[in-house]
Coordinates of C-alpha atoms in Angstrom, one line a residue:
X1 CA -43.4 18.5 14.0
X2 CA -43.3 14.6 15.1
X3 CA -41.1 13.2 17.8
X4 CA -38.6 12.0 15.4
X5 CA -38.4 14.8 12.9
X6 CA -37.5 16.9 16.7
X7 CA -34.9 14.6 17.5
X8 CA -33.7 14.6 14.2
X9 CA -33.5 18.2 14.5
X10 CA -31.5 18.5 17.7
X11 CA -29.0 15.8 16.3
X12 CA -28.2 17.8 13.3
X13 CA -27.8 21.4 15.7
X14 CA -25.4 19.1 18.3
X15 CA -23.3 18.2 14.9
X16 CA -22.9 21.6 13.8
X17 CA -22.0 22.9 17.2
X18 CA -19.1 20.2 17.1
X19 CA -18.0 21.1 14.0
X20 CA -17.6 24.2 14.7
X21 CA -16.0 23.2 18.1
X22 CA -13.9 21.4 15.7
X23 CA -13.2 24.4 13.7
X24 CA -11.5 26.4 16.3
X25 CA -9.9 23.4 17.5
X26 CA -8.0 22.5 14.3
X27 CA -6.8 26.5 14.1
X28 CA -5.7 26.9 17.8
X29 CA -3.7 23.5 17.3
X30 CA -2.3 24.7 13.7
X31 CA -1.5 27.8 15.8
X32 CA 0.3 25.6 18.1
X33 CA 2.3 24.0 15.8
X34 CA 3.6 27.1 14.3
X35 CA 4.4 28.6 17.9
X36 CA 5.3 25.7 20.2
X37 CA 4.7 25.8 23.5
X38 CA 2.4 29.1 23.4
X39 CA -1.5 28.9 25.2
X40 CA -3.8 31.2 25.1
X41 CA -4.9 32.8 28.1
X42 CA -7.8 35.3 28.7
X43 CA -7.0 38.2 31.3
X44 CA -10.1 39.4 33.1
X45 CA -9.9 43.1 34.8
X46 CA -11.0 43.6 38.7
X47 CA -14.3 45.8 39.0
X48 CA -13.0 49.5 39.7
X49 CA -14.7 52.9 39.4
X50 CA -12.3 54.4 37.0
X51 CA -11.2 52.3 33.9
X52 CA -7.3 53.3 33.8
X53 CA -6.9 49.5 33.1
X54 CA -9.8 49.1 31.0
X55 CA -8.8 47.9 27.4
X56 CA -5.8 46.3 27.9
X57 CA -7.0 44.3 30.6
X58 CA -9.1 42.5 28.3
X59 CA -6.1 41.4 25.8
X60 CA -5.6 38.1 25.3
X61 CA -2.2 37.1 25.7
X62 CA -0.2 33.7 25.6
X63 CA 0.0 31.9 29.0
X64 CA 3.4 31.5 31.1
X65 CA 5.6 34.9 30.2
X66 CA 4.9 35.9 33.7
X67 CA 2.4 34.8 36.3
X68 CA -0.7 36.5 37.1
X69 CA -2.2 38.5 40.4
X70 CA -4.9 37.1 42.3
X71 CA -7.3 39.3 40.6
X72 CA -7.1 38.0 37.2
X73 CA -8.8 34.5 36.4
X74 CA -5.9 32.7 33.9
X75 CA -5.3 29.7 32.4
X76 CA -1.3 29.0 33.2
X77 CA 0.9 27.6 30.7
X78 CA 5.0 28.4 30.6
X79 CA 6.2 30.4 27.7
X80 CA 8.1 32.8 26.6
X81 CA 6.5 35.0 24.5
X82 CA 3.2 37.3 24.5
X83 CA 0.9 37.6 21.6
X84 CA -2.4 39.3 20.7
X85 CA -5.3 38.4 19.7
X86 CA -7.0 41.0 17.0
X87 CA -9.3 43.2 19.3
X88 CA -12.7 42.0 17.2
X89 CA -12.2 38.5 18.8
X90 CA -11.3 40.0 22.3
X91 CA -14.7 42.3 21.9
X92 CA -17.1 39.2 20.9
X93 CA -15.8 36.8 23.6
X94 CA -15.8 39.5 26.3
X95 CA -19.6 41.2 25.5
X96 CA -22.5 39.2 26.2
X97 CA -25.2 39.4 23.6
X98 CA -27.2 41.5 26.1
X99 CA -24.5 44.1 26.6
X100 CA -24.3 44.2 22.9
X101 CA -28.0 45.7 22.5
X102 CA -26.7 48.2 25.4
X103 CA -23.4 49.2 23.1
X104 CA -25.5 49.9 20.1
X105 CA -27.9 51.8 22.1
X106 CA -25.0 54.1 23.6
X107 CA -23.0 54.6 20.7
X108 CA -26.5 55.5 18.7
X109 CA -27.0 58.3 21.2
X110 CA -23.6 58.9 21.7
X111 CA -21.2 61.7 20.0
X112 CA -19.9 60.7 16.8
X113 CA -16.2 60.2 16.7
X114 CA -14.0 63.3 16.6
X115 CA -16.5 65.1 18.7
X116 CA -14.7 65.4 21.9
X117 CA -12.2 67.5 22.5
X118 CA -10.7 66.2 25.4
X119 CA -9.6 63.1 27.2
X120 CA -9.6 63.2 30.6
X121 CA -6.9 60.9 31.8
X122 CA -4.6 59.7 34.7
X123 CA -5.2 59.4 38.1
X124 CA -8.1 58.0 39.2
X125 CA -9.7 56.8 42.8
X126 CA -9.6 58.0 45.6
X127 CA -8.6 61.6 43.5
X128 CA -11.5 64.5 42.8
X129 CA -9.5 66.5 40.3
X130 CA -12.0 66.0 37.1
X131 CA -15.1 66.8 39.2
X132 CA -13.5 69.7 41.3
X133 CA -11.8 71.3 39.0
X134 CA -11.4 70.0 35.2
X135 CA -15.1 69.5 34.3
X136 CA -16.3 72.8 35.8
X137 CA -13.3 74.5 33.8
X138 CA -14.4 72.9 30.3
X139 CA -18.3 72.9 30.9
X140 CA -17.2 77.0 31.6
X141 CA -15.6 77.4 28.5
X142 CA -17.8 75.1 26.4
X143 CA -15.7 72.4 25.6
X144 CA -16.3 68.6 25.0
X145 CA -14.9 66.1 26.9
X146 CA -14.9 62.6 28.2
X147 CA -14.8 61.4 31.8
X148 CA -13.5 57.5 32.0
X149 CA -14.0 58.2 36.0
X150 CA -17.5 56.3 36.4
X151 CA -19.8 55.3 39.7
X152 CA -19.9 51.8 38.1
X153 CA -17.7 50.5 35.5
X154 CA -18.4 47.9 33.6
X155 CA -16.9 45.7 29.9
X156 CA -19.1 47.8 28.0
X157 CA -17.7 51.2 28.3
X158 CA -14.2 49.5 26.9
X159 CA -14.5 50.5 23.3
X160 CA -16.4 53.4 24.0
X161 CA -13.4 54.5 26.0
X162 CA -10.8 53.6 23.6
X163 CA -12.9 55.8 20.5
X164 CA -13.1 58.5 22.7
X165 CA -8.9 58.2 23.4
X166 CA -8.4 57.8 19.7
X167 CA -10.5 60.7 18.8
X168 CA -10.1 63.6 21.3
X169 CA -8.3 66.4 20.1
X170 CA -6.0 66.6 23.0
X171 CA -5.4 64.0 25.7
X172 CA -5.1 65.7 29.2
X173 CA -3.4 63.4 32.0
X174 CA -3.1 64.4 35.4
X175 CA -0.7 62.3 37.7
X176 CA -1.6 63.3 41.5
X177 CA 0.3 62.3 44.3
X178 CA -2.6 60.7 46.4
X179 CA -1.8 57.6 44.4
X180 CA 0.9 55.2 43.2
X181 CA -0.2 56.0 39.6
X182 CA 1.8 52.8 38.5
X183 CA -0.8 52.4 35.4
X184 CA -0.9 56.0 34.6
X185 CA 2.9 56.6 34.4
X186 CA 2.9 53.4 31.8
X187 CA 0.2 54.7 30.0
X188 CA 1.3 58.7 29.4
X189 CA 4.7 57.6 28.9
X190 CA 3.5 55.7 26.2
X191 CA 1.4 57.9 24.6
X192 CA 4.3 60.7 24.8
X193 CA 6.1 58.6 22.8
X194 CA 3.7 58.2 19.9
X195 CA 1.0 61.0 20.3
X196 CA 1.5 65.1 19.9
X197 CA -1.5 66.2 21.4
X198 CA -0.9 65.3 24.7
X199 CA -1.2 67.8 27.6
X200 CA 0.9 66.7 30.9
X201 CA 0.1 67.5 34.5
X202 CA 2.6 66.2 37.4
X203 CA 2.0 67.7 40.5
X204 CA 4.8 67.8 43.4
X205 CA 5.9 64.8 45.0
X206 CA 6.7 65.5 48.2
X207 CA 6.4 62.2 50.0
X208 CA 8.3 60.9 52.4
X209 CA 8.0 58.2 55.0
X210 CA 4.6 57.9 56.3
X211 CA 2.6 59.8 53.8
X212 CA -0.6 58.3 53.0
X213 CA -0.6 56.7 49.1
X214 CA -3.4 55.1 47.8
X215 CA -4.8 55.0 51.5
X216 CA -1.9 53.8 53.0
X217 CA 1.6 55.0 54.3
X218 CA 4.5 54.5 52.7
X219 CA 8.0 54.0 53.0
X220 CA 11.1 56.6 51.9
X221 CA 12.3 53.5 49.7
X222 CA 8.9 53.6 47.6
X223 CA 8.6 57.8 48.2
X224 CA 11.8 57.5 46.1
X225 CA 10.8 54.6 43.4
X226 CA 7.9 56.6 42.7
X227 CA 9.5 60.0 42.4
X228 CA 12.5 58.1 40.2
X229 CA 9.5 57.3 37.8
X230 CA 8.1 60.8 37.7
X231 CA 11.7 62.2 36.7
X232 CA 11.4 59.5 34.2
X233 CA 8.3 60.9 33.4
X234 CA 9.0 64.5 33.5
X235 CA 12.4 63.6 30.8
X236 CA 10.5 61.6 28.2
X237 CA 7.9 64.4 28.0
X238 CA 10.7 66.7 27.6
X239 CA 12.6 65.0 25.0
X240 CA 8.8 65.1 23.3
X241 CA 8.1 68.8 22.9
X242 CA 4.9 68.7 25.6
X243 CA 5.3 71.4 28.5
X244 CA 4.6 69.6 31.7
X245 CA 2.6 71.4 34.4
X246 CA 2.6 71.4 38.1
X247 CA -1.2 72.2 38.6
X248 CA -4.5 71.7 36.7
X249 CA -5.9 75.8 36.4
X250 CA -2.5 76.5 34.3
X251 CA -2.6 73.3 32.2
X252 CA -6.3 73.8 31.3
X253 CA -6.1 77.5 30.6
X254 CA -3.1 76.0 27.9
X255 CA -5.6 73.1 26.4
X256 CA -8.1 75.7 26.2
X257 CA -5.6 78.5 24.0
X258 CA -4.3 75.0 22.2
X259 CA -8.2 74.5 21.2
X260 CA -8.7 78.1 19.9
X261 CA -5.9 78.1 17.6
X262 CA -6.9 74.7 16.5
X263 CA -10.0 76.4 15.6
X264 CA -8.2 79.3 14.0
X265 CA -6.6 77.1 12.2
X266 CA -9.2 75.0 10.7
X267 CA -10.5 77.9 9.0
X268 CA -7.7 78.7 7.0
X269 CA -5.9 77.0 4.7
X270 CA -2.6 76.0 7.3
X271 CA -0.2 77.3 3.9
X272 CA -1.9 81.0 5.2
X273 CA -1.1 80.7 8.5
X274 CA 1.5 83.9 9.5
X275 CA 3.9 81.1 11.1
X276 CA 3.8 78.4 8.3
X277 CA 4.5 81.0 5.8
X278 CA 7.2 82.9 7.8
X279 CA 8.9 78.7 8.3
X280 CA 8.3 78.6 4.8
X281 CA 10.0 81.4 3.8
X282 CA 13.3 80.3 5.6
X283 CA 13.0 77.1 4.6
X284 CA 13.4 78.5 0.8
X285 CA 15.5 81.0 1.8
X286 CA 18.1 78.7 3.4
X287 CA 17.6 75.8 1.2
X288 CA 21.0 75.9 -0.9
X289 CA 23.7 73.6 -1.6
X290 CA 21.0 70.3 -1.2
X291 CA 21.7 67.1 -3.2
X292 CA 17.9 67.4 -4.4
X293 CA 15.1 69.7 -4.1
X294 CA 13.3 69.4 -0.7
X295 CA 16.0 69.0 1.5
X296 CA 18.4 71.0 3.8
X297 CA 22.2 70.5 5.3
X298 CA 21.7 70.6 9.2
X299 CA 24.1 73.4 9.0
X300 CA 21.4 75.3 7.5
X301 CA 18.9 74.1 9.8
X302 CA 21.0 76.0 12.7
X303 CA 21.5 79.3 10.7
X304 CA 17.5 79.3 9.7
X305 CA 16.1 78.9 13.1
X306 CA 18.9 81.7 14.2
X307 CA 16.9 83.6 11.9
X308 CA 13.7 82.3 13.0
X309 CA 13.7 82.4 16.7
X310 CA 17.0 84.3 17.3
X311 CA 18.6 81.2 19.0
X312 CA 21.8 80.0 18.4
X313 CA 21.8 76.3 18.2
X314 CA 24.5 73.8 17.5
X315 CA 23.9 70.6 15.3
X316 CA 23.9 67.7 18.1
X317 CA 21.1 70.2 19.6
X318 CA 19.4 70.2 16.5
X319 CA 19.2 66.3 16.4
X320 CA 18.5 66.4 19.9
X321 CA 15.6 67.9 19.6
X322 CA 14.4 65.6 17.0
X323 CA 14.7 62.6 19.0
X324 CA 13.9 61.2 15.2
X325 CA 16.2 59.7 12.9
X326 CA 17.1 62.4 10.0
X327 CA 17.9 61.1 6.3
X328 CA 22.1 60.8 5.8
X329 CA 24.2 60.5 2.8
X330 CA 28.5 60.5 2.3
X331 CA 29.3 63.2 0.6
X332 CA 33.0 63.5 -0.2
X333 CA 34.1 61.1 2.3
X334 CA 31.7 63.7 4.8
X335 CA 28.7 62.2 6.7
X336 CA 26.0 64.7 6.0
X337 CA 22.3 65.0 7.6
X338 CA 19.7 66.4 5.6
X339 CA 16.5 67.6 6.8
X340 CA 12.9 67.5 4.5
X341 CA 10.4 70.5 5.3
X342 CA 8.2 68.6 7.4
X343 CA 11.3 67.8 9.5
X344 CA 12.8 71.3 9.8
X345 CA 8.7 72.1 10.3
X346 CA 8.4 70.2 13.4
X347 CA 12.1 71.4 14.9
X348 CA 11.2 75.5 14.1
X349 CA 7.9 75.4 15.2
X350 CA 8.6 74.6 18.5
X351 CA 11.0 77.8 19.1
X352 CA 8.6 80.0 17.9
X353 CA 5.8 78.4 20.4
X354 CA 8.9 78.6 23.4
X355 CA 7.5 79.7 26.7
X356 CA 9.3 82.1 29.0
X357 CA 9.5 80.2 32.1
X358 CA 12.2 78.7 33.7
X359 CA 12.7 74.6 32.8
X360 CA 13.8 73.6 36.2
X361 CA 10.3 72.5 37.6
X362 CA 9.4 70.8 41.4
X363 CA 13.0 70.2 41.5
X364 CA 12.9 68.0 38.3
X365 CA 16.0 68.7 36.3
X366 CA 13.8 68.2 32.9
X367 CA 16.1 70.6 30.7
X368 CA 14.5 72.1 27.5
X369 CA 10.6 71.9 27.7
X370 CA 8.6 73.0 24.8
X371 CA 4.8 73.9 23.9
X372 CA 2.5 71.1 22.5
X373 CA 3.1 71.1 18.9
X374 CA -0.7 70.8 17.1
X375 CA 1.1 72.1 13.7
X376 CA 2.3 69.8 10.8
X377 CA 3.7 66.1 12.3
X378 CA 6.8 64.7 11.6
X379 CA 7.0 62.4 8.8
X380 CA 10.1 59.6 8.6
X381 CA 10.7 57.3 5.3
X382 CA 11.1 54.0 6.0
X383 CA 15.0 54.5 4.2
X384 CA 15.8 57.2 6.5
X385 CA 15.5 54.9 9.5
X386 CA 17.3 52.3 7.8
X387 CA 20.4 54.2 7.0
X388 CA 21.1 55.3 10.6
X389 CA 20.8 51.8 12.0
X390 CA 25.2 51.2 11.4
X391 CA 25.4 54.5 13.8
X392 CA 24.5 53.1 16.6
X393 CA 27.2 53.2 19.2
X394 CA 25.8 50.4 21.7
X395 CA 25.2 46.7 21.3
X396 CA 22.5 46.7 23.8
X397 CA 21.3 48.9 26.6
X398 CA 20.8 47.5 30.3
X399 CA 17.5 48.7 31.8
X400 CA 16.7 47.5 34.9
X401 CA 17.4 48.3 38.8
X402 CA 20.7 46.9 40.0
X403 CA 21.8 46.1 44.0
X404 CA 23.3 43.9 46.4
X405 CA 19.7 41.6 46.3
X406 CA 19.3 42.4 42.7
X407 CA 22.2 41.3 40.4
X408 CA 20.8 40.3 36.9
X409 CA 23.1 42.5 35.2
X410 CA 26.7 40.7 37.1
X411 CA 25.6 37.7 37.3
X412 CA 24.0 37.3 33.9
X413 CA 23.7 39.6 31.3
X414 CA 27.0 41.1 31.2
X415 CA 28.8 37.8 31.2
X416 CA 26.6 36.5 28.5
X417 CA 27.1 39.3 26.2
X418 CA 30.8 39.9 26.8
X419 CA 31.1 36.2 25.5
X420 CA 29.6 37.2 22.4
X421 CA 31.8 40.4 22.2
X422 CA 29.0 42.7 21.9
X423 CA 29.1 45.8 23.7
X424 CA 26.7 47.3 26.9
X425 CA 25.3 50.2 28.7
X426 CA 24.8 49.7 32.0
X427 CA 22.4 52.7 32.7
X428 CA 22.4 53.9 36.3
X429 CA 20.6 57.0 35.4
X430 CA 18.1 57.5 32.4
X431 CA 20.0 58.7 29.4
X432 CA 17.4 59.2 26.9
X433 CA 19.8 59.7 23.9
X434 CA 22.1 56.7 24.8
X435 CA 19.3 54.7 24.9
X436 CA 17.5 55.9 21.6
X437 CA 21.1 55.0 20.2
X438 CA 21.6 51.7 21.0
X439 CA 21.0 48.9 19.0
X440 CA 18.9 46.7 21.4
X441 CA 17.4 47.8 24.6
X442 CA 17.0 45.0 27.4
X443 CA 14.6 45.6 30.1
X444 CA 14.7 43.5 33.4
X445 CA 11.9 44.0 35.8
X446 CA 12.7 41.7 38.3
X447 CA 10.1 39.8 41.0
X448 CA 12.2 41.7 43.8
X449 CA 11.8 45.3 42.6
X450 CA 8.9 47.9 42.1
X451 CA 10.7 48.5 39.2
X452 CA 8.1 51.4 38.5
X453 CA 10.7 53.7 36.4
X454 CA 11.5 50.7 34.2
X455 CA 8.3 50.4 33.0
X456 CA 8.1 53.7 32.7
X457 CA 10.7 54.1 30.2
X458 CA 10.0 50.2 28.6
X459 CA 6.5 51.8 27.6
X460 CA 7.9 55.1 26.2
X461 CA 10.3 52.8 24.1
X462 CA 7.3 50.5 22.8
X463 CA 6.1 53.5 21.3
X464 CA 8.9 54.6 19.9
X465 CA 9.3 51.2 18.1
X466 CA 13.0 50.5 19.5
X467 CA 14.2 47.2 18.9
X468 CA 13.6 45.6 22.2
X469 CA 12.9 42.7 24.7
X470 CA 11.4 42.7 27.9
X471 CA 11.8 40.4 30.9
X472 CA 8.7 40.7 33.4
X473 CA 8.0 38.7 36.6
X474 CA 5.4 39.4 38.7
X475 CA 5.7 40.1 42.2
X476 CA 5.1 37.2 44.6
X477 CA 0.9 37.6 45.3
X478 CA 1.5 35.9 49.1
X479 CA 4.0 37.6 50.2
X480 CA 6.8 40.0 48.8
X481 CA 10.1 42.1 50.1
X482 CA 12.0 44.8 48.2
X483 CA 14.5 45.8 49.8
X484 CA 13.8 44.6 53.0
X485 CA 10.6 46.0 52.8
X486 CA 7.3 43.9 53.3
X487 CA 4.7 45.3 50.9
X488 CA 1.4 45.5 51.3
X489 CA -1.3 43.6 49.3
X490 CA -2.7 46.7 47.8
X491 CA 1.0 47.9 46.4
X492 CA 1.6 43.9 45.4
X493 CA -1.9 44.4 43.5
X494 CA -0.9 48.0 42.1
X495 CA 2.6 46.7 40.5
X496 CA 1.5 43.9 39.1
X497 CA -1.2 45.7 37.5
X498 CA 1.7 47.2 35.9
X499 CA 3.3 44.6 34.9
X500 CA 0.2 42.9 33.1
X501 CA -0.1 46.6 31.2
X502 CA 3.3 46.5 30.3
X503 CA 3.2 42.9 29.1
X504 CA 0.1 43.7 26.9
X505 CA 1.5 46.8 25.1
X506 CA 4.4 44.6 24.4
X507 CA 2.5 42.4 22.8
X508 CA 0.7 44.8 20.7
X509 CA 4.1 45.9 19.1
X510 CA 5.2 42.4 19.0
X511 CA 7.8 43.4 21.3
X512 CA 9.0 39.9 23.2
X513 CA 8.3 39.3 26.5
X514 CA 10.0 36.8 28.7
X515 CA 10.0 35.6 32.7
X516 CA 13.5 33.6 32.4
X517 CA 16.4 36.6 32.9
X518 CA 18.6 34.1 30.7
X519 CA 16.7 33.4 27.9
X520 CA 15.6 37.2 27.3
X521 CA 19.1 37.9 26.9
X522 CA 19.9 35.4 25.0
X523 CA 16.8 36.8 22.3
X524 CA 18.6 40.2 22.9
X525 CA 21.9 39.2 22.1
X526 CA 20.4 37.4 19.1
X527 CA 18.8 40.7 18.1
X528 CA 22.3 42.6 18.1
X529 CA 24.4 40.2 16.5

């Protein structure tokens, strides 16, 4: 090849490369135009040992909703809302090609999806709890399992970890008290909300000024923000059927029972199983009076599980225990609730899977608690959730701490939605039922608060795809005060972590996420008008 046939050569790769340049350009500003206003901005996660931040540090996410920690490397724009980007572009921007050879080399040797049967979540540095005591336990009893706890963590274990969340069989989270566990509470509340194979340990907070979290002492004001989240914590797992545990030898020796009768299971048909037959059977046997065949009058749902499970039940704790919207008809001028068998399924199974203990645990006031349900889900047609929306008794729910320094709620939001004659809830306390009944739900998580139990229950309502809107502001990375209380770099660091975990699962769900207090009300009233 001649000089000139070369140089002809590199002219004609430099014009492709800037026609592809030109590419992208043209649909990031058509982007633009449709959203305007909105950047993109590409969050990068901090090194750490244990990857409880792992793949949704690496969302990409619109610039400006809230501002980042010092950790993350961003490209700062204002807006107001947070998008995603579809996780194949996030993977080939974030892997170099050499890491790619590495991936396909893993995966090739890896286990094929479906083949572990347990994620080992939660807690992770400075806490020993998977190498001291789970991993011994399972490797004992021959089970499968995957440990995101690593000596060296790196971008390429992100959608290794991910398959290996989507695939176990049960997902066992462990939040210890040695740290602030401000990613892991997001994260299992979450997944309470939208997974029933989740197994739940909590273990007793006792902190109180000066006990050492996350290698540092802290005050009774965070002791308390922390355990506020747990009860949090401890409700929403509660209102979802799993049995929370105080220590890790009881909560394994349940996954381990779960896993044999999984395996039971799978080798019969499930319509032979002696408790789907014996549900079955009541189901038929109580099944009168329906508008159509299929269905059941709540009334009858009460008098079968009194057969069932010998306990006497009225209708509000029927729905309760749903937590689901149940199909509804007028009949005769008479609001009536049917149930399908799936649904009265899901409800009965849990009382015959009841344990005997008592439901007040570590001082946690968590009321009915039941076993993990690994039978039959519950299925919801899209008209059933549709009819029930006119039901709902509040405009929009306030979320959000409230104070003498923290006065979103007074100064803003309730004066802006009186003056559009909507109604409110102003929760003090987490009322899981109000909250599930209101139209809109409005969470605040202001740059003066920890605000760990908000985001706690913003998470669990993310997956339980309420209509919502979030406003998020990170905590000031120089220098911070809640309360009166100067916090250290490492808590800044922790709760923004947070934030930027909350902010991504909101985006997922196209849930909107705002800084400005004003204008996500605003997008809330709009929502409940």
């Amino acid at each position: 090849m001649d000089s000139d046939d070369f140089h002809h050569q590199q002219q004609q790769q430099q014009q492709q490369q800037r026609r592809r340049r030109s590419t992208t350009a043209v649909l990031l500003q058509q982007h633009q135009q449709q959203q305007p206003g909105v950047r993109w901005r590409a969050v990068q996660p901090a090194r750490r040992s244990c990857s409880a931040v792992t793949e949704r540090d690496m969302m990409m996410v619109t610039a400006g909703a809230w501002q980042p920690s010092r950790q993350h490397s961003l490209t700062a724009k204002r807006s107001s809302r947070v998008y995603r980007i579809p996780r194949s572009v996030q993977f080939s921007r974030l892997l170099e090609k050499d890491q790619e050879k590495h991936i396909r080399g893993i995966k090739k040797n890896s286990r094929s999806p479906h083949s572990y049967d347990v994620f080992l979540g939660g807690s992770c540095n400075p806490t020993t709890w998977r190498q001291d005591l789970a991993i011994p336990y399972l490797q004992d009893a021959g089970v499968s399992f995957y440990n995101p706890q690593v000596d060296h963590w790196s971008q390429d274990l992100i959608e290794i970890e991910h398959a290996a969340k989507e695939s176990a069989t049960i997902l066992f989270y462990v939040i210890d008290s040695q740290t602030r566990n401000v990613v892991s509470d997001i994260e299992t509340a979450n997944f309470a909300g939208n997974h029933n194979n989740l197994v739940l340990v909590i273990h007793p907070q006792d902190a109180i000024a000066g006990s050492v979290v996350a290698g540092e002492p802290i005050s009774f004001r965070e002791a308390e923000d922390i355990r506020e989240a747990l009860t949090t914590l401890h409700k929403i797992a509660a209102n979802q059927g799993t049995l929370v545990f105080d220590n890790i030898p009881e909560a394994l020796n349940n996954v381990i029972q779960i896993l044999k009768d999984k395996n039971r299971q799978s080798n019969d048909t499930v319509e032979d199983n002696p408790t789907y037959r014996k549900i079955r059977d009541a189901f038929n046997k109580f099944n009168v009076d329906a508008p159509g065949p299929g269905k059941m009058k709540i009334s009858h749902v009460t008098r079968a599980i009194q057969f069932l499970a010998n306990q006497n039940l009225s209708e509000n704790d029927v729905l309760n225990l749903t937590s689901e919207h149940q199909d509804t008809k007028d009949v005769g001028g008479n609001h009536q609730v049917y149930f399908t068998f799936n649904q009265f399924y899901a409800v009965a199974s849990k009382f015959l899977q009841l344990p005997d203990k008592n439901n007040r645990r570590n001082g946690f006031d968590i009321g009915h608690s039941y076993r993990l349900n690994v039978g039959r889900p519950l299925y919801l047609s899209h008209e059933s959730v549709e009819t029930t929306r006119s039901s709902k008794t509040t405009d929009i729910y306030l979320a959000g701490e409230s104070g003498d320094d923290i006065r979103w709620r007074e100064d803003i939001a309730i004066p802006m939605i009186k003056k559009s004659n909507l109604t409110y809830h102003a929760a003090s306390k987490t009322d899981l039922s109000v909250l599930l009944d209101a139209h809109t739900l409005l969470f605040v998580i202001p740059n003066n608060s920890r605000s760990l139990a908000t985001m706690t229950l913003a998470a669990y309502s993310i997956a339980k795809s309420c209509r919502m809107v979030i406003c998020i502001q990170n905590l000031s990375k120089d220098y911070c005060t809640v309360r009166g209380e100067k916090l250290t770099q490492t808590a800044i660091n922790d709760y923004n972590r947070g934030r930027i975990y909350l902010a991504d699962l909101a985006s997922r769900e196209r849930v909107p996420v705002f800084e400005s207090i004003k204008e996500a009300v605003e997008i809330a009233v709009q929502k409940s008008l």
